[in-house]
Coordinates of C-alpha atoms in Angstrom, one line a residue:
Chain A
X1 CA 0.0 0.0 0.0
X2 CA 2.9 2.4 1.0
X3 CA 4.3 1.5 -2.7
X4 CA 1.0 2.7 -4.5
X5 CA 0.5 6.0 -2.4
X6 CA 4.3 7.1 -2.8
X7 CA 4.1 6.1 -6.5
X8 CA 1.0 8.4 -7.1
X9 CA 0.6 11.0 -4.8
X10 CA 2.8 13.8 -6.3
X11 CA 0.9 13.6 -9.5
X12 CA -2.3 13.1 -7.3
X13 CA -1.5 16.4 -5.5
X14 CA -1.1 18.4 -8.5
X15 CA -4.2 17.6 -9.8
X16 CA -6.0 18.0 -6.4
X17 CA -3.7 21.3 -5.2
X18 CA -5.1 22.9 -8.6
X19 CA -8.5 22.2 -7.8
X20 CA -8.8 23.3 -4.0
X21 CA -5.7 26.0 -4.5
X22 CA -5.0 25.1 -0.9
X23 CA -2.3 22.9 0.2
X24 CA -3.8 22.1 3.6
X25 CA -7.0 21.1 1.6
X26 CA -5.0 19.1 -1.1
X27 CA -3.6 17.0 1.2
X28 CA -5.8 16.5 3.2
X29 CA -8.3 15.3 -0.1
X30 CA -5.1 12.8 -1.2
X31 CA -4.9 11.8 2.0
X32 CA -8.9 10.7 1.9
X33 CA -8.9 9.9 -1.6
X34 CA -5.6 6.5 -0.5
X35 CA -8.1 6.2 2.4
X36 CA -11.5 5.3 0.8
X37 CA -9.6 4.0 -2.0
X38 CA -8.1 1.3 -0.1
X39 CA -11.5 0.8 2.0
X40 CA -12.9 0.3 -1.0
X41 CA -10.7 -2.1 -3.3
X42 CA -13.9 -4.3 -3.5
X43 CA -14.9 -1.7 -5.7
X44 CA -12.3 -1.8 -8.4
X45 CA -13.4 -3.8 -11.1
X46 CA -10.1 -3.3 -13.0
X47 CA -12.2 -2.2 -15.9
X48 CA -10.2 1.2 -15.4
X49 CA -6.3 1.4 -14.5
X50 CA -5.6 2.2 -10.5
X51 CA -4.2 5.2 -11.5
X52 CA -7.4 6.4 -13.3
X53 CA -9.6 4.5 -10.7
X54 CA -7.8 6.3 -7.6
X55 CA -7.9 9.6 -9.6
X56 CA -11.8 9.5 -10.1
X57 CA -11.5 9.5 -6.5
X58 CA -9.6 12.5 -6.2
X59 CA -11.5 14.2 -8.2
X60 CA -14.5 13.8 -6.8
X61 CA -13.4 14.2 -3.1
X62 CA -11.9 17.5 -4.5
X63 CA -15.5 18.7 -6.0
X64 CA -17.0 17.7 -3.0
X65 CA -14.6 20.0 -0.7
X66 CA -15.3 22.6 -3.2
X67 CA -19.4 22.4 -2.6
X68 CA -19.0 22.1 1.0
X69 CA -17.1 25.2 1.1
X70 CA -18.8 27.3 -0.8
X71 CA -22.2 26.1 1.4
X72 CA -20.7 26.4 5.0
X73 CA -19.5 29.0 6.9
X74 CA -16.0 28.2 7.2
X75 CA -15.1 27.8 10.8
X76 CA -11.1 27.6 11.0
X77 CA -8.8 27.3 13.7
X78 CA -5.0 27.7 12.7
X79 CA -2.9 29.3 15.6
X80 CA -2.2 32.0 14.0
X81 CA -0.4 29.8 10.8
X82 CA -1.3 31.0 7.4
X83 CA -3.4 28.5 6.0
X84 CA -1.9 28.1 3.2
X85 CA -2.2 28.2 -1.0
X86 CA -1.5 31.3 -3.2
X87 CA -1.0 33.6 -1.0
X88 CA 1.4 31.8 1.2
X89 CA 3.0 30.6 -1.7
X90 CA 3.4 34.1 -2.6
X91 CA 5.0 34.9 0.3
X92 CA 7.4 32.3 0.4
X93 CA 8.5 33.4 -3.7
X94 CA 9.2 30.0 -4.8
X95 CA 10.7 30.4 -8.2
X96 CA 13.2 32.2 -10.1
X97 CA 16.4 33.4 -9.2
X98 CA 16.2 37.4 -8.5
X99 CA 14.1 39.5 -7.1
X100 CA 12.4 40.5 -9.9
X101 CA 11.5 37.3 -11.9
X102 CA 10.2 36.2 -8.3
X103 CA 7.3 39.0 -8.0
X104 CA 6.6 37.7 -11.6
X105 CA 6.3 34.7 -11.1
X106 CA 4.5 34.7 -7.9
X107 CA 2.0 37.6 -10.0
X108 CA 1.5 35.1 -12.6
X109 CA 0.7 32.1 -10.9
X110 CA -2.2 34.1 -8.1
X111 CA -3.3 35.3 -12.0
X112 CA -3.7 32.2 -13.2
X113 CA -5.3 30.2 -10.4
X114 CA -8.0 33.4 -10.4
X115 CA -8.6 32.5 -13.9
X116 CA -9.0 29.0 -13.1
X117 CA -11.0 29.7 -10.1
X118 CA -13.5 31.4 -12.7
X119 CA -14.2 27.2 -14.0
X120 CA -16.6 25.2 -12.5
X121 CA -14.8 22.3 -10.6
X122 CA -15.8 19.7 -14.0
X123 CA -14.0 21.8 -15.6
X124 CA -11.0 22.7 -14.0
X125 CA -10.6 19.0 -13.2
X126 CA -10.5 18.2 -17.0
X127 CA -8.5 20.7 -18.1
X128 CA -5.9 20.0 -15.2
X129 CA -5.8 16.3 -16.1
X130 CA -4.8 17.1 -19.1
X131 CA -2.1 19.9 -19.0
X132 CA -0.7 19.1 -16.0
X133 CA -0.9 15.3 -16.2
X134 CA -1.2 14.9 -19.5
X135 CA -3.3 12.2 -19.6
X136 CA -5.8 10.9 -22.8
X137 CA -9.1 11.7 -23.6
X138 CA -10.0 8.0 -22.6
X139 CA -8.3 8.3 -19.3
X140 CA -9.9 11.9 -18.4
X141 CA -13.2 10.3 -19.5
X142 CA -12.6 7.4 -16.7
X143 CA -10.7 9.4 -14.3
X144 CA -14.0 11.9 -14.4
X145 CA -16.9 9.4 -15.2
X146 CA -18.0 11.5 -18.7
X147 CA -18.3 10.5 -21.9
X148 CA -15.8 11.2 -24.4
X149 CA -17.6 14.0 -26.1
X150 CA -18.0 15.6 -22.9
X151 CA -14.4 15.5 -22.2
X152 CA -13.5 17.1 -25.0
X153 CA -16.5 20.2 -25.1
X154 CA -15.4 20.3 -21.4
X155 CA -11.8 21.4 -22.8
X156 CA -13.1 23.4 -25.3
X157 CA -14.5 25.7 -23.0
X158 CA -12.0 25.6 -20.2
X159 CA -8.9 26.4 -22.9
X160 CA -11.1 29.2 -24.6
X161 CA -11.9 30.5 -21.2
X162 CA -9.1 30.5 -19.5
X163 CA -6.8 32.2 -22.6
X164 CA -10.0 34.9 -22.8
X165 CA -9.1 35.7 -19.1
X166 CA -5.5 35.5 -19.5
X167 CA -5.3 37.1 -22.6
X168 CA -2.8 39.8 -20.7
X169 CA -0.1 37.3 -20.2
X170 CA -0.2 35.4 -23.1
X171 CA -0.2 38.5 -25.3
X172 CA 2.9 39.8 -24.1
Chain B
X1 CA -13.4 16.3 -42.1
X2 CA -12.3 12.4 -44.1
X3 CA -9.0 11.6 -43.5
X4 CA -6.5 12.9 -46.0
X5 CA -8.6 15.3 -47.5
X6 CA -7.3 19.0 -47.4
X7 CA -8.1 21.3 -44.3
X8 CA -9.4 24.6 -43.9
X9 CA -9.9 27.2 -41.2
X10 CA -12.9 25.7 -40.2
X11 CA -12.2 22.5 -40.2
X12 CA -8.5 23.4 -38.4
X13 CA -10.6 25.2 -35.5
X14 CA -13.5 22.1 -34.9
X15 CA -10.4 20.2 -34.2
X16 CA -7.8 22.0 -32.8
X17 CA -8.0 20.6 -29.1
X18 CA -7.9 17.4 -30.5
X19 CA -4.3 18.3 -32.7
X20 CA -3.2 20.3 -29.3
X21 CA -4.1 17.0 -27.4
X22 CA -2.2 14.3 -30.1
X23 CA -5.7 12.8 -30.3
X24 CA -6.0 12.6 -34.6
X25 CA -4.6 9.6 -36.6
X26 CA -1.9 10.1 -38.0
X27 CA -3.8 10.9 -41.4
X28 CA -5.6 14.0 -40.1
X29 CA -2.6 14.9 -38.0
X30 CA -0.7 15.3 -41.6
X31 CA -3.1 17.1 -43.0
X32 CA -3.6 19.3 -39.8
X33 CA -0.3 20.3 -40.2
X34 CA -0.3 21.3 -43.4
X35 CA -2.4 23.6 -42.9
X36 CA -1.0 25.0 -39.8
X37 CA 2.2 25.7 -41.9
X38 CA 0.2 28.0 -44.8
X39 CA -2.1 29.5 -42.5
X40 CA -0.8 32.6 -39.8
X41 CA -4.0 32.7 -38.1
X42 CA -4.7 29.0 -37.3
X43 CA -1.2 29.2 -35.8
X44 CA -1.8 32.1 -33.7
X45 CA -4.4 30.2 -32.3
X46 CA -2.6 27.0 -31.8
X47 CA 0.1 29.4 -30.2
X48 CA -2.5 30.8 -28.4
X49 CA -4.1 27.4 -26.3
X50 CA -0.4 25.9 -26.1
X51 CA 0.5 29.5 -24.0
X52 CA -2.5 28.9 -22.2
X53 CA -1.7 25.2 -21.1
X54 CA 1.7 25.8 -20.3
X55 CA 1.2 28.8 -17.7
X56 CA -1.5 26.4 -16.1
X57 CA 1.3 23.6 -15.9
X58 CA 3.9 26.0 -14.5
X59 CA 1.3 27.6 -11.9
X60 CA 0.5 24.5 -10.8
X61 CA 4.1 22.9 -10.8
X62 CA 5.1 25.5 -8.9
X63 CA 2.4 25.3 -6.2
X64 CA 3.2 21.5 -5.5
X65 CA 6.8 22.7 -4.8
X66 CA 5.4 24.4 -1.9
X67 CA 3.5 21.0 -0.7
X68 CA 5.1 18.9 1.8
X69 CA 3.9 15.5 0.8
X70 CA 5.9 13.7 3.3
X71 CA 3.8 12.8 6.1
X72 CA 0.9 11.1 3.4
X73 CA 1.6 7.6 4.2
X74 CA 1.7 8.2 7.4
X75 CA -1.4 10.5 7.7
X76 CA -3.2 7.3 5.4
X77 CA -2.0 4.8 7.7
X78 CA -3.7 6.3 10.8
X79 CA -6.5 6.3 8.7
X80 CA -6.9 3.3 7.8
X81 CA -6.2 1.9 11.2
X82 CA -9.2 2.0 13.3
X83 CA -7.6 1.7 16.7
X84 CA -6.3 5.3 15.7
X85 CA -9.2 7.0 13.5
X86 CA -10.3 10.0 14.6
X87 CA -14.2 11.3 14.3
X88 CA -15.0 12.1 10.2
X89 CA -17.2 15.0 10.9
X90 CA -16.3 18.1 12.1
X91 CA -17.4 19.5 15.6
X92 CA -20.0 22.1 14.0
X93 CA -21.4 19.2 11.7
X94 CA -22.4 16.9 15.2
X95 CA -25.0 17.7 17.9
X96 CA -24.0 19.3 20.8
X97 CA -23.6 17.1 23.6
X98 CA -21.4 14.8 21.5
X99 CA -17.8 13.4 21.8
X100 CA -15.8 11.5 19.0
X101 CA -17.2 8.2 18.2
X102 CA -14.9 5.8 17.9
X103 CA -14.2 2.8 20.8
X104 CA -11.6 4.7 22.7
X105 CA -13.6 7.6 23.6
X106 CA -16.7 5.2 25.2
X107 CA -14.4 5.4 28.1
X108 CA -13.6 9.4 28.4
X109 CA -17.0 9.6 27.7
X110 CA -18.0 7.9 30.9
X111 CA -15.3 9.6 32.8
X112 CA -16.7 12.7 31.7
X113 CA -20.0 11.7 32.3
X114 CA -19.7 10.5 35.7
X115 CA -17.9 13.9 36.7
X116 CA -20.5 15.7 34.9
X117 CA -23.3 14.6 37.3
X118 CA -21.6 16.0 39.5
X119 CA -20.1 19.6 38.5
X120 CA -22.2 22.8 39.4
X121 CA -21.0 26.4 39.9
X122 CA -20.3 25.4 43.1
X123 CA -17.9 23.0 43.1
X124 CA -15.2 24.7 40.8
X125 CA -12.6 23.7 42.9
X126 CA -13.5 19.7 43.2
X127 CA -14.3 20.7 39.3
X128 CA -11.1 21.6 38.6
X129 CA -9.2 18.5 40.4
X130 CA -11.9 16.2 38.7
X131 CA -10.7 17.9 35.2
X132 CA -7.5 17.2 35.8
X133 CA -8.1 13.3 36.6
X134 CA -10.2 13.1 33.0
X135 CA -8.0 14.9 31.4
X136 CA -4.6 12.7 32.8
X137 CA -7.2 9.4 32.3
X138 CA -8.0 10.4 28.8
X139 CA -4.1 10.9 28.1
X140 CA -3.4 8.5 29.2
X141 CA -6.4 6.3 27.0
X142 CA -4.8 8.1 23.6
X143 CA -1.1 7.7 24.2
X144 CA -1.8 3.6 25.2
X145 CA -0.9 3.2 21.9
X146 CA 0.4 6.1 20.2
X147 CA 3.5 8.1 20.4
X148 CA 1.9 11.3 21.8
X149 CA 3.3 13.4 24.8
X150 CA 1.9 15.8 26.9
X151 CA 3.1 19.5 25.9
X152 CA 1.6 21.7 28.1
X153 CA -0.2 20.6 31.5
X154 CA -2.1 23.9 33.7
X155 CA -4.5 23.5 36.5
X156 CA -7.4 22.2 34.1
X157 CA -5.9 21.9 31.2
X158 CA -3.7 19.1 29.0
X159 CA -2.9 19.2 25.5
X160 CA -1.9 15.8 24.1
X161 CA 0.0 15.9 20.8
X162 CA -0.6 13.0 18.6
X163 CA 0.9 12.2 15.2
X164 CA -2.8 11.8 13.5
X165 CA -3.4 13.9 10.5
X166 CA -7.1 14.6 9.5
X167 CA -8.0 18.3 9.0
X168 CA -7.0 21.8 9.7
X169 CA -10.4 22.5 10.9
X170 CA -11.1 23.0 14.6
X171 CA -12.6 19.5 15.2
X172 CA -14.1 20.5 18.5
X173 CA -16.4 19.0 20.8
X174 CA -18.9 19.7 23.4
X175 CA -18.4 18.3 26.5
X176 CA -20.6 17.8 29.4
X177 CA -21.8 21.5 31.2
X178 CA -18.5 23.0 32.2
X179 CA -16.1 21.1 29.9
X180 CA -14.8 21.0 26.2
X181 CA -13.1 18.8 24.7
X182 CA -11.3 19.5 21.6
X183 CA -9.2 18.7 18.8
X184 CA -7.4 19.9 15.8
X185 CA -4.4 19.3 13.8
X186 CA -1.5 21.8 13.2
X187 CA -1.2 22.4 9.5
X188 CA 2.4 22.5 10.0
X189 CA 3.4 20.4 12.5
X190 CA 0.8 18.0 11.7
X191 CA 0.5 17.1 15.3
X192 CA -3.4 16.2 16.4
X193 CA -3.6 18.3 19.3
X194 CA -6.1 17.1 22.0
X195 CA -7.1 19.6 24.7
X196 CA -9.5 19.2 27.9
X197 CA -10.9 22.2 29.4
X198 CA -13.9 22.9 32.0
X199 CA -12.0 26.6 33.0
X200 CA -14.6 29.2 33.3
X201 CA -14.9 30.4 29.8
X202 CA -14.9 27.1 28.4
X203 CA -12.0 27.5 26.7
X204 CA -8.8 27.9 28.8
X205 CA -6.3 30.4 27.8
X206 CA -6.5 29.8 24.4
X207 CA -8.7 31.5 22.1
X208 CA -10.1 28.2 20.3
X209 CA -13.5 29.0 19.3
X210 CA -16.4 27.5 16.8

């Protein structure tokens, strides 16, 4: 078991981490999705890889983080830590090597999760499967539970509306 | 658009995400490309989509840097074992009046039960002793078989530090009249912190709320 969640969850986390935007929330969505995963093994059929299989689960436990956050009052208790994501990030200027190519970077990538932000969590989870982990059509279809056709409308509109809003950066 | 057969705008931009994605055979991925070479605006658009993908790759390779993935086997683990899970639901999701559910806290719970009964405004003083026993008791329950250590003991108060890893939410729960009984996990640290209370304010010196 160790094997399989070492093996995955980097790639799990980027998926997930560009979904929730938080890392606190990322991990602790990875962390559920190895749990049910391996509480429910019954329920692989092998019809689908593991790796698409467990990734259906992230993606949903991600969506469903998404929905209960934007339905609850958030009630938070972090001892004065920041709770991490963009802005943290930010503040920690991973990236680059001077000063300035640091504030660019860190502009650029609160810029771009905004933009993303502006998807509905179907389609952010498509189009991050596929840019960042470069998976198929056929594995985004299993890894999300959609038909092929929707895959592919689903990345239609995510790529067109995500270059209309960040039509700044990629013009210059 | 039949394999081979010449491409124009139109028939570039129906399948562009497909050429972006390496999704044509190899017969429309030819022609595709011959088109892309004689036509400057189908190229700006390709340009366009594969500027788009690659910022959302960078942004988001650059925000796993920043993740500490380390303790996720170990966080799983816990998980999965039930001597060490830890309640699912968050303290605002569960009725007041309730304490975590699994095995291990039947026996706080009757601890804090029995004292309960007998707690009133009072009896702070007996109230605060009585805390002190449930709270060494219940330490003593969660470190019987986990690595945790006390880190801070007052007059009423004990916070146990466990290696559990669950949420950054406040995970707190209502005790009996005069007590709370909480815990959370340290983003950072990752240390589930468990923390007794019955001081007067219900919530010791620290300002853990919900």
């Amino acid at each position: 078991m160790r094997i399989l969640v070492e093996r995955y969850q980097n790639r799990l986390v980027a998926v997930v981490v560009g979904m929730v935007r938080n890392h606190d929330d990322a991990l602790e969505v990875v962390q559920e999705t190895y749990i049910k995963a391996f509480r429910n093994l019954d329920g692989f059929r092998g019809q689908s890889s593991f790796y698409t299989w467990i990734y259906r689960i992230a993606v949903n436990q991600a969506i469903d983080l998404k929905r209960r956050e934007s339905r609850r009052v958030s009630v938070e208790f972090d001892e004065g830590l920041p709770p991490g994501g963009v802005d943290e990030w930010s503040q920690s200027s991973v990236g680059g090597n001077d000063t300035f190519s640091r504030v660019r970077n860190r502009e650029l990538v609160a810029k771009v999760y905004e933009a993303m932000e502006s998807l509905t969590p179907n389609h952010r989870a498509v189009i991050i499967l596929r840019e960042v982990d470069g998976l198929s059509y056929e594995e985004i279809s299993d890894a999300v539970g959609c038909s092929l056709g929707t895959v592919m409308s689903r990345l239609h509109y995510a790529r067109k509306a995500l270059q209309l809003r960040l039509e700044e950066i990629i013009g210059s | 658009m039949k394999s081979g057969t010449p491409v124009n705008c139109h028939d570039f931009e129906d399948r562009v995400h497909a050429f972006l994605d390496d999704e044509l055979p190899e017969t429309e991925l030819a022609a595709m490309r011959g088109h892309l070479g004689d036509c400057p605006r189908c190229e700006k658009i390709v340009t366009g989509f594969q500027k788009t993908g690659a910022l959302i790759s960078t942004a988001v390779t650059e925000m796993v840097r920043a993740v500490d993935v380390s303790g996720i086997w170990q966080a799983v683990e816990s998980g999965l074992d039930p001597e060490l899970a830890t309640p699912s639901t968050s303290a605002h999701e569960q009725p007041a009046q309730s304490y975590p559910g699994p095995a291990r806290w039947d026996s706080v719970r009757r601890v804090l039960d029995s004292i309960a009964d007998r707690v009133s405004p009072g009896n702070l003083r007996w109230a605060g002793a009585a805390a002190s026993v449930t709270a060494l008791a219940m330490f003593l329950l969660l470190t019987g078989k986990q690595d945790g250590q006390v880190v801070d003991t007052g007059r009423n108060v004990v916070v146990a530090r466990t290696a559990g890893l669950k949420s950054a939410r406040l995970d707190s729960l209502s005790g009996a009249p005069g007590y709370t009984v909480s815990s959370w996990v340290q983003p950072r640290t990752k240390a589930r912190v468990i923390w007794v209370d019955n001081s007067a304010d219900g919530f010791g010196s620290r300002d853990a709320r919900y």
